[in-house]
Tab-separated table of C-alpha atoms and ligand atoms in Angstrom:
chain	number	residue	atom	x	y	z
A	84	MET	CA	-26.950	16.730	22.383
A	85	SER	CA	-24.198	15.483	20.303
A	86	ALA	CA	-23.864	15.976	16.426
A	87	PHE	CA	-23.351	13.233	13.351
A	88	LYS	CA	-21.519	14.509	10.462
A	89	GLU	CA	-21.208	12.795	7.495
A	90	THR	CA	-17.946	12.313	5.709
A	91	LEU	CA	-18.985	10.816	2.030
A	92	TYR	CA	-17.388	14.270	0.676
A	93	GLU	CA	-14.150	16.104	1.292
A	94	GLY	CA	-15.469	19.801	1.886
A	95	TYR	CA	-19.184	19.429	1.853
A	96	GLY	CA	-21.934	17.309	3.972
A	97	GLN	CA	-24.432	17.166	6.595
A	98	GLU	CA	-25.118	17.372	9.977
A	99	LEU	CA	-27.658	15.255	11.987
A	100	ALA	CA	-28.286	16.298	16.070
A	101	VAL	CA	-27.668	13.202	17.876
A	102	GLU	CA	-30.441	12.851	20.618
A	103	GLU	CA	-29.709	9.235	21.760
A	104	ILE	CA	-27.306	6.676	20.311
A	105	TYR	CA	-29.070	3.299	20.235
A	106	PHE	CA	-25.726	1.101	19.014
A	107	GLU	CA	-22.529	1.732	17.883
A	108	HIS	CA	-20.087	-1.084	16.999
A	109	ARG	CA	-17.225	-1.743	14.462
A	110	THR	CA	-18.334	-4.942	12.686
A	111	ASP	CA	-16.437	-7.647	10.856
A	112	HIS	CA	-17.288	-5.303	7.490
A	113	GLN	CA	-18.076	-1.603	8.825
A	114	HIS	CA	-18.734	0.973	11.427
A	115	LEU	CA	-22.173	0.930	11.520
A	116	VAL	CA	-24.385	3.416	14.076
A	117	ILE	CA	-27.999	4.022	15.006
A	118	PHE	CA	-29.078	6.808	16.603
A	119	ARG	CA	-32.261	9.205	17.195
A	120	ASN	CA	-32.572	12.407	15.224
A	121	PRO	CA	-35.262	15.327	16.063
A	122	VAL	CA	-35.981	15.594	12.387
A	123	PHE	CA	-35.635	12.599	10.601
A	124	GLY	CA	-36.593	9.792	13.647
A	125	ARG	CA	-34.029	7.038	13.610
A	126	VAL	CA	-31.266	6.933	11.742
A	127	MET	CA	-28.661	4.189	10.436
A	128	ALA	CA	-24.976	5.250	9.230
A	129	LEU	CA	-22.474	2.845	7.729
A	130	ASP	CA	-18.638	4.183	8.020
A	131	GLY	CA	-19.777	7.581	8.474
A	132	ILE	CA	-22.565	7.893	5.543
A	133	VAL	CA	-26.431	8.162	6.211
A	134	GLN	CA	-27.699	4.986	4.710
A	135	THR	CA	-31.780	5.598	5.993
A	136	THR	CA	-34.155	7.099	8.354
A	137	GLU	CA	-37.145	6.537	9.426
A	138	ARG	CA	-39.062	9.779	8.180
A	139	ASP	CA	-37.827	9.336	4.460
A	140	GLU	CA	-36.816	5.980	3.535
A	141	PHE	CA	-39.879	5.173	1.601
A	142	ILE	CA	-38.801	7.423	-0.847
A	143	TYR	CA	-35.744	5.465	-2.152
A	144	HIS	CA	-37.274	1.672	-0.805
A	145	GLU	CA	-40.616	2.154	-3.438
A	146	MET	CA	-38.732	3.531	-6.200
A	147	LEU	CA	-35.955	1.260	-6.440
A	148	ALA	CA	-38.599	-2.005	-5.559
A	149	HIS	CA	-41.590	-0.918	-7.792
A	150	VAL	CA	-39.985	0.416	-10.601
A	151	PRO	CA	-38.343	-2.311	-11.534
A	152	ILE	CA	-41.049	-4.962	-10.432
A	153	LEU	CA	-44.301	-2.978	-11.840
A	154	ALA	CA	-41.959	-2.405	-15.412
A	155	HIS	CA	-41.313	-6.460	-15.654
A	156	GLY	CA	-45.050	-7.226	-14.809
A	157	ALA	CA	-44.695	-11.105	-13.921
A	158	ALA	CA	-41.384	-10.937	-11.765
A	159	ALA	CA	-41.547	-14.345	-9.500
A	160	GLU	CA	-37.962	-14.537	-8.484
A	161	VAL	CA	-36.295	-11.713	-6.923
A	162	LEU	CA	-32.834	-10.619	-5.544
A	163	ILE	CA	-31.811	-8.279	-3.000
A	164	VAL	CA	-28.203	-7.757	-2.672
A	165	GLY	CA	-27.570	-5.522	0.354
A	166	GLY	CA	-30.760	-4.230	1.924
A	167	GLY	CA	-29.566	-4.929	5.782
A	168	ASP	CA	-32.054	-2.361	7.100
A	169	GLY	CA	-35.141	-4.406	5.535
A	170	GLY	CA	-36.785	-1.814	3.661
A	171	MET	CA	-36.280	-3.051	0.124
A	172	LEU	CA	-37.534	-6.567	1.445
A	173	ARG	CA	-40.577	-4.789	2.835
A	174	GLU	CA	-41.686	-3.156	-0.240
A	175	VAL	CA	-40.997	-6.551	-2.520
A	176	SER	CA	-42.982	-8.348	-0.242
A	177	LYS	CA	-45.824	-6.169	-1.084
A	178	HIS	CA	-45.935	-7.757	-4.392
A	179	ALA	CA	-48.157	-10.993	-4.177
A	180	GLY	CA	-46.983	-12.074	-7.662
A	181	VAL	CA	-43.111	-12.545	-6.332
A	182	ARG	CA	-43.072	-16.087	-5.436
A	183	ALA	CA	-39.185	-16.005	-3.802
A	184	VAL	CA	-37.104	-13.462	-2.916
A	185	THR	CA	-33.172	-14.149	-1.723
A	186	GLN	CA	-31.477	-11.332	-0.120
A	187	VAL	CA	-27.564	-11.149	0.100
A	188	GLU	CA	-26.522	-9.413	2.601
A	189	ILE	CA	-22.612	-9.076	3.678
A	190	ASP	CA	-22.900	-7.732	7.655
A	191	ALA	CA	-25.485	-9.853	9.544
A	192	SER	CA	-25.169	-6.983	12.275
A	193	VAL	CA	-26.810	-5.077	10.266
A	194	ILE	CA	-30.113	-6.896	9.707
A	195	GLU	CA	-30.074	-7.975	13.550
A	196	MET	CA	-29.464	-3.811	14.645
A	197	SER	CA	-31.835	-2.958	11.985
A	198	ARG	CA	-34.712	-5.558	13.474
A	199	GLU	CA	-34.070	-4.440	16.685
A	200	TYR	CA	-33.684	-0.599	16.344
A	201	LEU	CA	-35.598	0.168	12.875
A	202	PRO	CA	-38.576	-2.683	13.243
A	203	GLN	CA	-40.735	-0.197	10.949
A	204	HIS	CA	-37.966	-0.609	7.741
A	205	SER	CA	-38.619	-4.250	7.579
A	206	ALA	CA	-41.980	-4.265	9.169
A	207	GLY	CA	-42.152	-8.175	9.507
A	208	ALA	CA	-40.684	-8.969	5.915
A	209	PHE	CA	-37.445	-11.113	7.663
A	210	ASP	CA	-40.395	-13.340	8.503
A	211	ASP	CA	-41.682	-13.449	5.582
A	212	PRO	CA	-41.952	-17.017	4.148
A	213	ARG	CA	-40.493	-16.326	0.904
A	214	LEU	CA	-37.262	-15.209	1.828
A	215	ASN	CA	-34.293	-17.174	1.355
A	216	LEU	CA	-31.765	-14.634	3.320
A	217	VAL	CA	-28.014	-15.246	2.924
A	218	ILE	CA	-25.079	-13.528	4.807
A	219	ALA	CA	-22.704	-13.300	1.901
A	220	ASP	CA	-20.819	-11.127	0.114
A	221	GLY	CA	-23.063	-9.886	-3.208
A	222	TYR	CA	-20.483	-10.248	-5.739
A	223	ALA	CA	-19.375	-13.920	-4.591
A	224	PHE	CA	-23.006	-14.611	-4.589
A	225	VAL	CA	-23.827	-13.631	-8.002
A	226	ARG	CA	-20.598	-14.863	-9.375
A	227	ASP	CA	-21.598	-18.298	-8.193
A	228	THR	CA	-25.159	-19.152	-7.852
A	229	GLU	CA	-26.964	-21.446	-10.020
A	230	ALA	CA	-30.443	-19.725	-8.981
A	231	ARG	CA	-31.872	-17.050	-11.878
A	232	PHE	CA	-33.482	-14.022	-11.157
A	233	ASP	CA	-36.395	-11.690	-12.646
A	234	VAL	CA	-35.318	-8.840	-10.788
A	235	ILE	CA	-32.233	-7.931	-9.085
A	236	ILE	CA	-32.074	-4.875	-7.191
A	237	VAL	CA	-28.646	-3.497	-5.764
A	238	ASP	CA	-29.382	-2.199	-2.879
A	239	SER	CA	-25.896	-1.213	-1.271
A	240	THR	CA	-23.673	1.257	0.110
A	241	ASP	CA	-21.455	3.570	-1.548
A	242	PRO	CA	-18.656	2.440	-3.385
A	243	ILE	CA	-16.852	2.178	-0.034
A	244	GLY	CA	-15.565	-0.397	1.735
A	245	PRO	CA	-17.418	-4.059	1.167
A	246	GLY	CA	-19.533	-2.076	-1.208
A	247	GLU	CA	-17.127	-1.139	-3.743
A	248	GLN	CA	-17.446	-4.415	-5.646
A	249	LEU	CA	-20.654	-3.935	-5.987
A	250	PHE	CA	-19.333	-1.418	-8.838
A	251	THR	CA	-17.341	-3.258	-10.789
A	252	ARG	CA	-17.924	-4.795	-14.321
A	253	ASP	CA	-16.983	-8.024	-13.071
A	254	PHE	CA	-20.129	-7.828	-10.806
A	255	HIS	CA	-22.345	-6.230	-13.368
A	256	ALA	CA	-21.586	-9.069	-15.532
A	257	ALA	CA	-22.210	-12.081	-12.804
A	258	CYS	CA	-25.648	-9.860	-12.250
A	259	LYS	CA	-26.385	-10.289	-16.054
A	260	ARG	CA	-25.519	-13.939	-15.959
A	261	CYS	CA	-28.077	-14.657	-13.066
A	262	LEU	CA	-31.364	-13.037	-14.980
A	263	ARG	CA	-33.947	-14.944	-16.393
A	264	PRO	CA	-34.366	-13.906	-20.118
A	265	GLY	CA	-36.729	-10.453	-20.003
A	266	GLY	CA	-35.137	-9.937	-16.407
A	267	ILE	CA	-34.161	-6.323	-15.025
A	268	VAL	CA	-31.163	-4.927	-12.682
A	269	VAL	CA	-31.628	-2.161	-10.984
A	270	THR	CA	-29.284	-0.078	-9.015
A	271	GLN	CA	-28.808	2.535	-6.194
A	272	ASN	CA	-26.354	4.879	-8.201
A	273	GLY	CA	-25.492	7.963	-5.788
A	274	VAL	CA	-26.078	11.585	-5.699
A	275	VAL	CA	-25.808	12.368	-9.281
A	276	PHE	CA	-24.870	16.156	-8.921
A	277	LEU	CA	-21.520	14.681	-6.742
A	278	GLN	CA	-21.222	11.028	-7.486
A	279	THR	CA	-20.863	11.916	-11.285
A	280	ASP	CA	-18.127	9.104	-11.597
A	281	GLU	CA	-20.470	6.738	-10.244
A	282	LEU	CA	-23.036	7.293	-12.764
A	283	ARG	CA	-20.575	6.789	-15.734
A	284	GLU	CA	-18.886	3.933	-14.382
A	285	THR	CA	-22.380	2.189	-14.254
A	286	ALA	CA	-23.755	3.528	-17.486
A	287	VAL	CA	-20.127	1.961	-19.273
A	288	ASN	CA	-21.033	-1.123	-17.596
A	289	PHE	CA	-24.607	-1.307	-18.797
A	290	ALA	CA	-23.776	-0.233	-22.120
A	291	ALA	CA	-21.380	-3.096	-22.773
A	292	LEU	CA	-23.968	-5.772	-21.039
A	293	TYR	CA	-27.197	-4.768	-21.902
A	294	ALA	CA	-29.449	-3.862	-25.044
A	295	ASP	CA	-31.673	-1.365	-23.291
A	296	TRP	CA	-30.433	0.753	-19.923
A	297	HIS	CA	-31.628	3.541	-18.781
A	298	PHE	CA	-31.219	5.805	-15.459
A	299	TYR	CA	-34.475	7.328	-13.389
A	300	ALA	CA	-34.724	9.826	-10.343
A	301	ALA	CA	-35.841	10.870	-6.803
A	302	ALA	CA	-35.005	13.192	-4.386
A	303	VAL	CA	-34.588	11.459	-0.898
A	304	PRO	CA	-33.517	14.781	1.530
A	305	THR	CA	-30.671	12.887	3.616
A	306	TYR	CA	-29.027	11.305	0.140
A	307	VAL	CA	-27.722	15.170	0.298
A	308	GLY	CA	-26.832	16.729	-2.865
A	309	GLY	CA	-29.953	16.570	-5.064
A	310	LEU	CA	-31.331	14.208	-6.968
A	311	MET	CA	-30.229	10.216	-6.623
A	312	VAL	CA	-30.201	7.890	-9.238
A	313	PHE	CA	-31.371	4.364	-10.030
A	314	GLY	CA	-29.800	1.997	-12.757
A	315	PHE	CA	-32.436	0.486	-14.712
A	316	ALA	CA	-30.756	-2.601	-17.150
A	317	THR	CA	-32.578	-5.046	-19.451
A	318	ASP	CA	-32.357	-6.929	-22.430
A	319	GLU	CA	-36.065	-6.564	-23.168
A	320	PRO	CA	-36.752	-2.854	-23.973
A	321	ALA	CA	-40.671	-2.944	-23.522
A	322	HIS	CA	-39.890	-2.901	-20.428
A	323	HIS	CA	-38.831	0.770	-20.430
A	324	ARG	CA	-41.918	1.333	-22.535
A	325	VAL	CA	-44.549	0.053	-20.012
A	326	THR	CA	-47.814	2.663	-20.404
A	327	VAL	CA	-49.088	4.399	-17.179
A	328	SER	CA	-52.355	2.631	-17.733
A	329	THR	CA	-50.730	-0.589	-17.649
A	330	LEU	CA	-48.545	0.363	-14.416
A	331	GLU	CA	-51.959	1.350	-13.047
A	332	GLU	CA	-53.585	-1.803	-13.544
A	333	ARG	CA	-50.084	-3.578	-12.206
A	334	ALA	CA	-50.170	-1.061	-9.442
A	335	THR	CA	-53.498	-1.298	-7.723
A	336	ALA	CA	-52.651	-3.783	-4.758
A	337	ILE	CA	-49.657	-1.892	-3.855
A	338	ALA	CA	-49.630	0.810	-0.845
A	339	THR	CA	-47.234	3.377	-1.407
A	340	ARG	CA	-46.811	6.956	-0.347
A	341	TYR	CA	-43.860	8.324	-3.249
A	342	TYR	CA	-44.437	5.969	-5.875
A	343	THR	CA	-47.599	6.400	-8.432
A	344	PRO	CA	-47.735	5.673	-11.882
A	345	ASP	CA	-47.178	8.723	-13.414
A	346	ILE	CA	-43.892	9.046	-11.071
A	347	HIS	CA	-42.369	5.700	-12.429
A	348	LYS	CA	-42.378	7.454	-15.776
A	349	ALA	CA	-41.597	10.884	-15.028
A	350	ALA	CA	-38.449	9.811	-13.243
A	351	PHE	CA	-37.034	8.803	-16.120
A	352	ALA	CA	-37.052	12.225	-17.459
A	353	LEU	CA	-33.367	13.197	-16.634
A	354	PRO	CA	-31.754	16.710	-16.725
A	355	ARG	CA	-29.271	17.860	-19.472
A	356	TYR	CA	-26.423	17.662	-17.594
A	357	VAL	CA	-27.265	14.480	-16.742
A	358	GLN	CA	-27.821	13.502	-20.100
A	359	ASP	CA	-24.563	15.190	-21.343
A	360	VAL	CA	-22.857	12.683	-18.766
A	361	LEU	CA	-24.661	9.940	-20.434
A	362	ARG	CA	-23.928	10.858	-23.978
A	363	ASP	CA	-20.546	11.556	-23.699
A	364	LEU	CA	-19.335	8.133	-22.180
B	1499	SAM	N1	-30.314	3.265	0.739
B	1499	SAM	C1	-29.012	3.174	1.169
B	1499	SAM	C2	-28.085	4.004	0.074
B	1499	SAM	O1	-29.000	4.158	-1.007
B	1499	SAM	O2	-26.902	4.048	0.566
B	1499	SAM	C3	-28.581	1.425	1.201
B	1499	SAM	C4	-28.986	0.891	2.402
B	1499	SAM	S1	-28.500	-0.803	3.012
B	1499	SAM	C5	-28.107	-0.122	4.422
B	1499	SAM	C6	-26.726	-1.002	2.104
B	1499	SAM	C7	-26.015	-2.442	2.632
B	1499	SAM	O3	-25.103	-3.124	1.644
B	1499	SAM	C8	-25.860	-2.604	4.212
B	1499	SAM	O4	-26.544	-3.003	4.799
B	1499	SAM	C9	-24.386	-3.389	3.808
B	1499	SAM	O5	-23.958	-4.221	4.891
B	1499	SAM	C10	-24.653	-3.865	2.450
B	1499	SAM	N2	-23.417	-4.450	1.543
B	1499	SAM	C11	-22.364	-3.757	1.607
B	1499	SAM	N3	-21.197	-4.281	0.759
B	1499	SAM	C12	-21.784	-5.295	0.272
B	1499	SAM	C13	-21.343	-6.496	-0.343
B	1499	SAM	N4	-20.402	-6.643	-1.072
B	1499	SAM	N5	-22.407	-7.577	-0.442
B	1499	SAM	C14	-23.624	-7.502	0.564
B	1499	SAM	N6	-24.228	-6.627	0.575
B	1499	SAM	C15	-23.485	-5.454	1.127
């Protein structure tokens, strides 16, 4: 049995045994491989970095989808930037109040191969009539679109290759431009213990653009190195102050395996070393 060695960090990383490779190809944008591992099931990696696995994807997708939508309370139009595996779309589609989801993914191969080899991720969500799927660069989309959104979910790769522009001030300013009044943007912001610069850069961008911004966290086993942090920014401070009881009312119809209203609120409690990074911007 061969092994997949992750290359995100110099001198540190995880190794996953490869029982079978389903697909491996250099697309127009990145190297894409989908393989089976005896512990995490089917795994997708892009440019040598684990993106998602069958076994632990629910943690990440539930936390990045339900926190902003349930905090908002009346999200009708949602934008997903990236998210080619379809897990984010599956979770967003659980919200009956969401009238339309626009998903902007740069690499059609990721969607095609995820539909074929990771079908449980999208679970049919790519056939949802509310979906407007756009194959394009997410930065160009938010820069140019006339559309407006209540929630923007940046489900991107790390700032490597095509994902790099999704961590810039210009991208965040363009997202702000596309938010409806009271809208919320959330970001995949890396494993904070090892990707501290990403946290700092996003915090500086949020501080320049939004009245109210926070980070929240969850541990996702195959995003190695500890807590993954998610950015949360809005001009409506009431969203972050939503109570557990309000979240319980809003979440009654949403089936989850990780997200709960208590976890929602607790996730925003950050360790001192993370608070120190945000204090010393
Ligand atoms: N959960 C993963 C993580 O936290 O790293 C992200 C998963 S998802 C596979 C990341 C997606 O972002 C990929 O499908 C990739 O093609 C897409 N992507 C990267 N750069 C992009 C860009 N500039 N515009 C749109 N999609 C992009």
